[in-house]
Amino acid sequence: MSFDFNIALTGIGPHSNTKLSSNMSSIQMALYADNGSGKSFISKSFKRISDLKYLDRTDQAQIDLLVEKSTAMVRFGEKQGILSLSIAPDGQPQKNLSVRFEIGSLPIVSDNTGLIYHVFNSEYVRENLEAVRYHPEDKVSGFILGKANIDLSKEKEQLENYKKSELEAIGKIRDMVASTQRELKAKGIQSNTKEYLAITFESVLRGETNSEDQSYTSLVEKYDILKSMPEHMQDISYRPFPDDIESFIVILENANEIIENKYTLSSFSEEFKKKFKDNQAFIEAGLQLSNGESCPFCGQKYNRDAFALIDDYNSFLQDEESKIIKTINGIIAKITTFSANFLASSRFAKDSSNEYDKVKKYFPSFCETYISCVDVATTQQVLDKICEALEAKKHMISQKGASIKPSIDIIKAELSDYKRVEIENIGRVKELNSNKNNISAERLRLRKALCNARFNQLIEESEKTRSDIVTVRECINDLTKEISEKENKVRIDKRKKLIEKLKDYLAIFFKDKYDFDEKQFSVVFQDRALIENTDYVLSDGEKSILAFCFFLANIHGVVENESDYNRLFLVIDDPVSSMDFNYVYNVAQAIRNIKKEPEIGRIRYLVLTHNMEFMSILVRNKIVSKKFLLSDGTISDFKDDYVMPYTANLLDIYKVSIGGMKPIHTIPNQIRHVLETTYRFEGSCGGFDDYILNNEILGKNGCLYSLIEDHSHGGLRTSKGYTDNMLIDSCRMVVDFIASKYPGQIEEVKRLSA
């Protein structure tokens, strides 16, 4: 089985958005961190879970302290920080942990992983041992529910059969999902499409369909039609009606006013008026062009009769009857032009409709749309009647004619409807043209619909298999519960178990130097229980070892039943930070041996360290299955070429020596690690202190050994025990020493620091 494992720290300490994401066969990993990279905030984030779990909510001092710790987790300038973790085993739902830190509040934990988080870090040491001067408090009580010695082989065999059936059904659905994805990819659908990504084993298992109501088959047909559209199709044309309808209505209303009014007849003879009306346009043109002396058309000089006739023409033109007739003729001409344009626009709309229908067949989303064509016959007929009424008025201007207002109302309604339809048509044409010219948008819409429809089809196809999974999981749950009830028949004393394991770990690290007294719950040295003076007898390094041994033994104090051992998640933060190198291998071996304990089957752990040599041991001895590097706010895979003896520490020492890095509190321990490595490599016979003091270069620095010895171990200080200049001088001397014996190593760190 493999796991998708994810951790993210957002707004916590120096972590703006630090993420770890990996697939692993077992959750046993190590993370090497650069100095100042925020390693401790990772372990503290997990530590807050147990802090909250064991919080005495009747103790306000405890509450205030945890609120203070939670507030300190939040990155400067942020309002909250979040630790999130997810674990997704193959074929099983994802489990999630979220720990939210808000300023001035207790941590908020949301957890369905079912894991028990047991954390070792400087806080653990301070709270459990340093605060009580390394005499552990005897406060472990209660029992671990064990498993009775009963034969459950048949039940367990049946349980395995159920699990096998579950995996087979899961495999079927996974195959169906993979087949569906291949089918969609073959149709050109990108695998990063949101709807494609929604087709997963988990979503199919939920069995919830989406809102797509079209069938997959019909959408495939539409998609194929879209792909068959010819290239470079011309845009659908649509010619809007050019005339101003509102102005035209005003003209009609003027016509109605003329028809309804009475006008004075001219005194000229009917014969004269008829002749004038028949040739009015010609006569008016001549009068306008005339120079008053000769005919503008033939050039003949005017005689007396001609002058008299011209006077009559001008007089008639000034007559009311003539003016009204001229106005009527102008209105009839405008109505005729409007009617012709209206008819032409209607015909053009029909042409546009035909073009629209040819294009829309390639676009399924437009199949129900169309271009509306308004019947203009009524409008034409009414306009003709208005013209007839105007013609009639010309011959009876002295009489009041019948109002054409009803006809005008009809025209208003018809033209308003026509304009509304025209606006709708123009919008549809623009939209279809836009889709035609940007066919990728329509293709994307169809592809999304294809994904949704195929998903719905997959839900239908997988119905029986999904039902089988639900049924077999119910059987698994019922049988698991039955087995658990039968197994939980014995009890194990937590205190005795913790003491038993603590004795074992003390023997591993100290052989027979130290023991542990069960009655007095105290470390024993030379047959004496160190009840009051443990803090004075143990060296700083031994205190660190005792703290780690107590942490490992206390695994049995944080479980309630034997099944809890399989729920453990250990977070171990730099257990070797204050130890002599001789103990580093023992620590690594102790971590390896956790899973060998009979009670513990599957163990999960995350080891955090600044120590490159310790990281190297974990990696080389395959104590971890995954290894990572935390640097500059980013977690990446830890490459094998990082695992070099003391290179990382020597690099920091070199940077301090040249002023490229400010001295920090870990430098003495890093110097110790580098010098211990050369000391072991050279196989020196004397002690480590003699190795330093007797060296020609190192011996010049009278405080070097004391500095690294005193500051490589933990301890409570009221002030800093060194100055920056002391550390810088020590770093320079170590660089000179290494350069004198191993110049290639200095060249390497120079290259790394460039």
PDB file of N, CA and C in Angstrom, residues 225-290:
ATOM      1  N   ILE A 225     -20.250  17.428 -35.270  1.00  0.00           N
ATOM      2  CA  ILE A 225     -20.778  18.421 -36.227  1.00  0.00           C
ATOM      3  C   ILE A 225     -19.960  19.705 -36.148  1.00  0.00           C
ATOM      4  N   LEU A 226     -19.654  20.130 -34.933  1.00  0.00           N
ATOM      5  CA  LEU A 226     -18.867  21.356 -34.761  1.00  0.00           C
ATOM      6  C   LEU A 226     -17.503  21.219 -35.431  1.00  0.00           C
ATOM      7  N   LYS A 227     -16.891  20.059 -35.284  1.00  0.00           N
ATOM      8  CA  LYS A 227     -15.573  19.851 -35.885  1.00  0.00           C
ATOM      9  C   LYS A 227     -15.632  19.867 -37.405  1.00  0.00           C
ATOM     10  N   SER A 228     -16.832  19.588 -37.980  1.00  0.00           N
ATOM     11  CA  SER A 228     -16.962  19.538 -39.442  1.00  0.00           C
ATOM     12  C   SER A 228     -17.215  20.909 -40.062  1.00  0.00           C
ATOM     13  N   MET A 229     -17.307  21.962 -39.294  1.00  0.00           N
ATOM     14  CA  MET A 229     -17.594  23.288 -39.830  1.00  0.00           C
ATOM     15  C   MET A 229     -16.475  23.739 -40.765  1.00  0.00           C
ATOM     16  N   PRO A 230     -16.818  24.215 -41.983  1.00  0.00           N
ATOM     17  CA  PRO A 230     -15.791  24.668 -42.933  1.00  0.00           C
ATOM     18  C   PRO A 230     -15.009  25.848 -42.367  1.00  0.00           C
ATOM     19  N   GLU A 231     -13.785  25.960 -42.790  1.00  0.00           N
ATOM     20  CA  GLU A 231     -12.967  27.083 -42.353  1.00  0.00           C
ATOM     21  C   GLU A 231     -13.343  28.350 -43.121  1.00  0.00           C
ATOM     22  N   HIS A 232     -13.066  29.486 -42.508  1.00  0.00           N
ATOM     23  CA  HIS A 232     -13.227  30.805 -43.133  1.00  0.00           C
ATOM     24  C   HIS A 232     -14.661  31.072 -43.601  1.00  0.00           C
ATOM     25  N   MET A 233     -15.644  30.613 -42.844  1.00  0.00           N
ATOM     26  CA  MET A 233     -17.029  30.959 -43.172  1.00  0.00           C
ATOM     27  C   MET A 233     -17.234  32.456 -42.953  1.00  0.00           C
ATOM     28  N   GLN A 234     -17.939  33.094 -43.915  1.00  0.00           N
ATOM     29  CA  GLN A 234     -18.181  34.527 -43.808  1.00  0.00           C
ATOM     30  C   GLN A 234     -19.167  34.824 -42.678  1.00  0.00           C
ATOM     31  N   ASP A 235     -19.034  36.027 -42.122  1.00  0.00           N
ATOM     32  CA  ASP A 235     -19.972  36.452 -41.081  1.00  0.00           C
ATOM     33  C   ASP A 235     -21.385  36.572 -41.651  1.00  0.00           C
ATOM     34  N   ILE A 236     -22.356  36.290 -40.811  1.00  0.00           N
ATOM     35  CA  ILE A 236     -23.756  36.503 -41.186  1.00  0.00           C
ATOM     36  C   ILE A 236     -23.983  38.013 -41.254  1.00  0.00           C
ATOM     37  N   SER A 237     -24.541  38.482 -42.362  1.00  0.00           N
ATOM     38  CA  SER A 237     -24.791  39.920 -42.501  1.00  0.00           C
ATOM     39  C   SER A 237     -26.216  40.250 -42.058  1.00  0.00           C
ATOM     40  N   TYR A 238     -26.396  41.440 -41.542  1.00  0.00           N
ATOM     41  CA  TYR A 238     -27.729  41.902 -41.158  1.00  0.00           C
ATOM     42  C   TYR A 238     -27.753  43.417 -41.311  1.00  0.00           C
ATOM     43  N   ARG A 239     -28.654  43.895 -42.198  1.00  0.00           N
ATOM     44  CA  ARG A 239     -28.728  45.323 -42.490  1.00  0.00           C
ATOM     45  C   ARG A 239     -29.877  45.939 -41.690  1.00  0.00           C
ATOM     46  N   PRO A 240     -29.551  46.748 -40.702  1.00  0.00           N
ATOM     47  CA  PRO A 240     -30.617  47.383 -39.909  1.00  0.00           C
ATOM     48  C   PRO A 240     -31.440  48.335 -40.771  1.00  0.00           C
ATOM     49  N   PHE A 241     -32.703  48.507 -40.420  1.00  0.00           N
ATOM     50  CA  PHE A 241     -33.587  49.425 -41.138  1.00  0.00           C
ATOM     51  C   PHE A 241     -33.032  50.842 -40.989  1.00  0.00           C
ATOM     52  N   PRO A 242     -32.745  51.519 -42.114  1.00  0.00           N
ATOM     53  CA  PRO A 242     -31.992  52.779 -42.035  1.00  0.00           C
ATOM     54  C   PRO A 242     -32.812  53.989 -41.617  1.00  0.00           C
ATOM     55  N   ASP A 243     -34.132  53.958 -41.795  1.00  0.00           N
ATOM     56  CA  ASP A 243     -34.935  55.163 -41.591  1.00  0.00           C
ATOM     57  C   ASP A 243     -35.189  55.439 -40.114  1.00  0.00           C
ATOM     58  N   ASP A 244     -35.425  56.738 -39.830  1.00  0.00           N
ATOM     59  CA  ASP A 244     -35.759  57.175 -38.481  1.00  0.00           C
ATOM     60  C   ASP A 244     -37.271  57.027 -38.294  1.00  0.00           C
ATOM     61  N   ILE A 245     -37.663  56.022 -37.531  1.00  0.00           N
ATOM     62  CA  ILE A 245     -39.089  55.701 -37.368  1.00  0.00           C
ATOM     63  C   ILE A 245     -39.831  56.828 -36.657  1.00  0.00           C
ATOM     64  N   GLU A 246     -39.227  57.402 -35.638  1.00  0.00           N
ATOM     65  CA  GLU A 246     -39.906  58.468 -34.887  1.00  0.00           C
ATOM     66  C   GLU A 246     -40.177  59.681 -35.784  1.00  0.00           C
ATOM     67  N   SER A 247     -39.187  60.027 -36.607  1.00  0.00           N
ATOM     68  CA  SER A 247     -39.390  61.161 -37.537  1.00  0.00           C
ATOM     69  C   SER A 247     -40.473  60.836 -38.557  1.00  0.00           C
ATOM     70  N   PHE A 248     -40.527  59.569 -38.976  1.00  0.00           N
ATOM     71  CA  PHE A 248     -41.539  59.159 -39.952  1.00  0.00           C
ATOM     72  C   PHE A 248     -42.943  59.258 -39.359  1.00  0.00           C
ATOM     73  N   ILE A 249     -43.092  58.912 -38.104  1.00  0.00           N
ATOM     74  CA  ILE A 249     -44.402  59.016 -37.438  1.00  0.00           C
ATOM     75  C   ILE A 249     -44.839  60.484 -37.391  1.00  0.00           C
ATOM     76  N   VAL A 250     -43.884  61.380 -37.161  1.00  0.00           N
ATOM     77  CA  VAL A 250     -44.202  62.821 -37.165  1.00  0.00           C
ATOM     78  C   VAL A 250     -44.727  63.240 -38.537  1.00  0.00           C
ATOM     79  N   ILE A 251     -44.119  62.718 -39.611  1.00  0.00           N
ATOM     80  CA  ILE A 251     -44.576  63.017 -40.978  1.00  0.00           C
ATOM     81  C   ILE A 251     -46.017  62.545 -41.170  1.00  0.00           C
ATOM     82  N   LEU A 252     -46.321  61.336 -40.688  1.00  0.00           N
ATOM     83  CA  LEU A 252     -47.683  60.807 -40.823  1.00  0.00           C
ATOM     84  C   LEU A 252     -48.679  61.657 -40.038  1.00  0.00           C
ATOM     85  N   GLU A 253     -48.269  62.097 -38.868  1.00  0.00           N
ATOM     86  CA  GLU A 253     -49.174  62.937 -38.065  1.00  0.00           C
ATOM     87  C   GLU A 253     -49.413  64.284 -38.756  1.00  0.00           C
ATOM     88  N   ASN A 254     -48.381  64.814 -39.428  1.00  0.00           N
ATOM     89  CA  ASN A 254     -48.557  66.044 -40.219  1.00  0.00           C
ATOM     90  C   ASN A 254     -49.537  65.811 -41.372  1.00  0.00           C
ATOM     91  N   ALA A 255     -49.409  64.618 -41.995  1.00  0.00           N
ATOM     92  CA  ALA A 255     -50.318  64.272 -43.092  1.00  0.00           C
ATOM     93  C   ALA A 255     -51.759  64.222 -42.602  1.00  0.00           C
ATOM     94  N   ASN A 256     -51.957  63.658 -41.413  1.00  0.00           N
ATOM     95  CA  ASN A 256     -53.308  63.574 -40.851  1.00  0.00           C
ATOM     96  C   ASN A 256     -53.868  64.969 -40.587  1.00  0.00           C
ATOM     97  N   GLU A 257     -53.003  65.857 -40.114  1.00  0.00           N
ATOM     98  CA  GLU A 257     -53.442  67.228 -39.843  1.00  0.00           C
ATOM     99  C   GLU A 257     -53.892  67.920 -41.136  1.00  0.00           C
ATOM    100  N   ILE A 258     -53.129  67.685 -42.223  1.00  0.00           N
ATOM    101  CA  ILE A 258     -53.498  68.278 -43.523  1.00  0.00           C
ATOM    102  C   ILE A 258     -54.837  67.730 -44.007  1.00  0.00           C
ATOM    103  N   ILE A 259     -54.999  66.408 -43.881  1.00  0.00           N
ATOM    104  CA  ILE A 259     -56.242  65.769 -44.351  1.00  0.00           C
ATOM    105  C   ILE A 259     -57.445  66.278 -43.575  1.00  0.00           C
ATOM    106  N   GLU A 260     -57.296  66.498 -42.286  1.00  0.00           N
ATOM    107  CA  GLU A 260     -58.440  66.895 -41.458  1.00  0.00           C
ATOM    108  C   GLU A 260     -58.782  68.389 -41.599  1.00  0.00           C
ATOM    109  N   ASN A 261     -57.859  69.211 -42.088  1.00  0.00           N
ATOM    110  CA  ASN A 261     -58.101  70.657 -42.201  1.00  0.00           C
ATOM    111  C   ASN A 261     -58.718  71.033 -43.564  1.00  0.00           C
ATOM    112  N   LYS A 262     -59.344  72.243 -43.578  1.00  0.00           N
ATOM    113  CA  LYS A 262     -59.894  72.798 -44.832  1.00  0.00           C
ATOM    114  C   LYS A 262     -58.982  73.926 -45.298  1.00  0.00           C
ATOM    115  N   TYR A 263     -58.825  74.058 -46.635  1.00  0.00           N
ATOM    116  CA  TYR A 263     -57.948  75.090 -47.186  1.00  0.00           C
ATOM    117  C   TYR A 263     -58.686  75.856 -48.298  1.00  0.00           C
ATOM    118  N   THR A 264     -58.317  77.118 -48.517  1.00  0.00           N
ATOM    119  CA  THR A 264     -58.973  77.987 -49.523  1.00  0.00           C
ATOM    120  C   THR A 264     -58.530  77.606 -50.924  1.00  0.00           C
ATOM    121  N   LEU A 265     -59.519  77.533 -51.840  1.00  0.00           N
ATOM    122  CA  LEU A 265     -59.218  77.199 -53.232  1.00  0.00           C
ATOM    123  C   LEU A 265     -58.660  78.419 -53.961  1.00  0.00           C
ATOM    124  N   SER A 266     -57.869  78.178 -54.917  1.00  0.00           N
ATOM    125  CA  SER A 266     -57.298  79.249 -55.743  1.00  0.00           C
ATOM    126  C   SER A 266     -58.375  79.819 -56.675  1.00  0.00           C
ATOM    127  N   SER A 267     -58.208  81.128 -57.105  1.00  0.00           N
ATOM    128  CA  SER A 267     -59.163  81.782 -58.030  1.00  0.00           C
ATOM    129  C   SER A 267     -58.848  81.483 -59.492  1.00  0.00           C
ATOM    130  N   PHE A 268     -57.761  80.800 -59.701  1.00  0.00           N
ATOM    131  CA  PHE A 268     -57.400  80.449 -61.075  1.00  0.00           C
ATOM    132  C   PHE A 268     -58.374  79.405 -61.608  1.00  0.00           C
ATOM    133  N   SER A 269     -58.443  79.410 -62.953  1.00  0.00           N
ATOM    134  CA  SER A 269     -59.365  78.460 -63.602  1.00  0.00           C
ATOM    135  C   SER A 269     -58.892  77.040 -63.360  1.00  0.00           C
ATOM    136  N   GLU A 270     -59.841  76.120 -63.434  1.00  0.00           N
ATOM    137  CA  GLU A 270     -59.512  74.716 -63.234  1.00  0.00           C
ATOM    138  C   GLU A 270     -58.558  74.234 -64.315  1.00  0.00           C
ATOM    139  N   GLU A 271     -58.755  74.796 -65.524  1.00  0.00           N
ATOM    140  CA  GLU A 271     -57.876  74.388 -66.630  1.00  0.00           C
ATOM    141  C   GLU A 271     -56.435  74.789 -66.321  1.00  0.00           C
ATOM    142  N   PHE A 272     -56.262  76.030 -65.794  1.00  0.00           N
ATOM    143  CA  PHE A 272     -54.923  76.513 -65.457  1.00  0.00           C
ATOM    144  C   PHE A 272     -54.309  75.660 -64.335  1.00  0.00           C
ATOM    145  N   LYS A 273     -55.133  75.426 -63.325  1.00  0.00           N
ATOM    146  CA  LYS A 273     -54.623  74.659 -62.185  1.00  0.00           C
ATOM    147  C   LYS A 273     -54.231  73.250 -62.593  1.00  0.00           C
ATOM    148  N   LYS A 274     -55.060  72.648 -63.504  1.00  0.00           N
ATOM    149  CA  LYS A 274     -54.750  71.290 -63.929  1.00  0.00           C
ATOM    150  C   LYS A 274     -53.437  71.269 -64.692  1.00  0.00           C
ATOM    151  N   LYS A 275     -53.288  72.261 -65.585  1.00  0.00           N
ATOM    152  CA  LYS A 275     -52.063  72.327 -66.376  1.00  0.00           C
ATOM    153  C   LYS A 275     -50.848  72.534 -65.452  1.00  0.00           C
ATOM    154  N   PHE A 276     -51.030  73.395 -64.458  1.00  0.00           N
ATOM    155  CA  PHE A 276     -49.925  73.677 -63.536  1.00  0.00           C
ATOM    156  C   PHE A 276     -49.552  72.422 -62.720  1.00  0.00           C
ATOM    157  N   LYS A 277     -50.595  71.770 -62.188  1.00  0.00           N
ATOM    158  CA  LYS A 277     -50.350  70.594 -61.348  1.00  0.00           C
ATOM    159  C   LYS A 277     -49.673  69.484 -62.135  1.00  0.00           C
ATOM    160  N   ASP A 278     -50.106  69.365 -63.424  1.00  0.00           N
ATOM    161  CA  ASP A 278     -49.522  68.306 -64.245  1.00  0.00           C
ATOM    162  C   ASP A 278     -48.044  68.555 -64.514  1.00  0.00           C
ATOM    163  N   ASN A 279     -47.649  69.854 -64.531  1.00  0.00           N
ATOM    164  CA  ASN A 279     -46.254  70.180 -64.867  1.00  0.00           C
ATOM    165  C   ASN A 279     -45.566  70.957 -63.733  1.00  0.00           C
ATOM    166  N   GLN A 280     -46.032  70.759 -62.552  1.00  0.00           N
ATOM    167  CA  GLN A 280     -45.571  71.590 -61.435  1.00  0.00           C
ATOM    168  C   GLN A 280     -44.071  71.501 -61.216  1.00  0.00           C
ATOM    169  N   ALA A 281     -43.530  70.320 -61.257  1.00  0.00           N
ATOM    170  CA  ALA A 281     -42.097  70.163 -61.007  1.00  0.00           C
ATOM    171  C   ALA A 281     -41.279  70.895 -62.053  1.00  0.00           C
ATOM    172  N   PHE A 282     -41.719  70.754 -63.322  1.00  0.00           N
ATOM    173  CA  PHE A 282     -40.998  71.408 -64.412  1.00  0.00           C
ATOM    174  C   PHE A 282     -41.083  72.921 -64.280  1.00  0.00           C
ATOM    175  N   ILE A 283     -42.294  73.406 -63.963  1.00  0.00           N
ATOM    176  CA  ILE A 283     -42.511  74.856 -63.856  1.00  0.00           C
ATOM    177  C   ILE A 283     -41.682  75.433 -62.713  1.00  0.00           C
ATOM    178  N   GLU A 284     -41.689  74.761 -61.573  1.00  0.00           N
ATOM    179  CA  GLU A 284     -40.942  75.273 -60.419  1.00  0.00           C
ATOM    180  C   GLU A 284     -39.448  75.292 -60.701  1.00  0.00           C
ATOM    181  N   ALA A 285     -38.986  74.289 -61.413  1.00  0.00           N
ATOM    182  CA  ALA A 285     -37.561  74.257 -61.755  1.00  0.00           C
ATOM    183  C   ALA A 285     -37.202  75.419 -62.670  1.00  0.00           C
ATOM    184  N   GLY A 286     -38.067  75.682 -63.655  1.00  0.00           N
ATOM    185  CA  GLY A 286     -37.805  76.786 -64.581  1.00  0.00           C
ATOM    186  C   GLY A 286     -37.782  78.121 -63.886  1.00  0.00           C
ATOM    187  N   LEU A 287     -38.724  78.323 -62.973  1.00  0.00           N
ATOM    188  CA  LEU A 287     -38.785  79.585 -62.242  1.00  0.00           C
ATOM    189  C   LEU A 287     -37.526  79.807 -61.395  1.00  0.00           C
ATOM    190  N   GLN A 288     -37.017  78.731 -60.833  1.00  0.00           N
ATOM    191  CA  GLN A 288     -35.817  78.853 -60.004  1.00  0.00           C
ATOM    192  C   GLN A 288     -34.581  79.162 -60.846  1.00  0.00           C
ATOM    193  N   LEU A 289     -34.556  78.596 -62.079  1.00  0.00           N
ATOM    194  CA  LEU A 289     -33.377  78.775 -62.933  1.00  0.00           C
ATOM    195  C   LEU A 289     -33.437  80.053 -63.772  1.00  0.00           C
ATOM    196  N   SER A 290     -34.600  80.621 -63.879  1.00  0.00           N
ATOM    197  CA  SER A 290     -34.786  81.778 -64.789  1.00  0.00           C
ATOM    198  C   SER A 290     -34.007  82.988 -64.306  1.00  0.00           C
TER     199      SER A 290
END
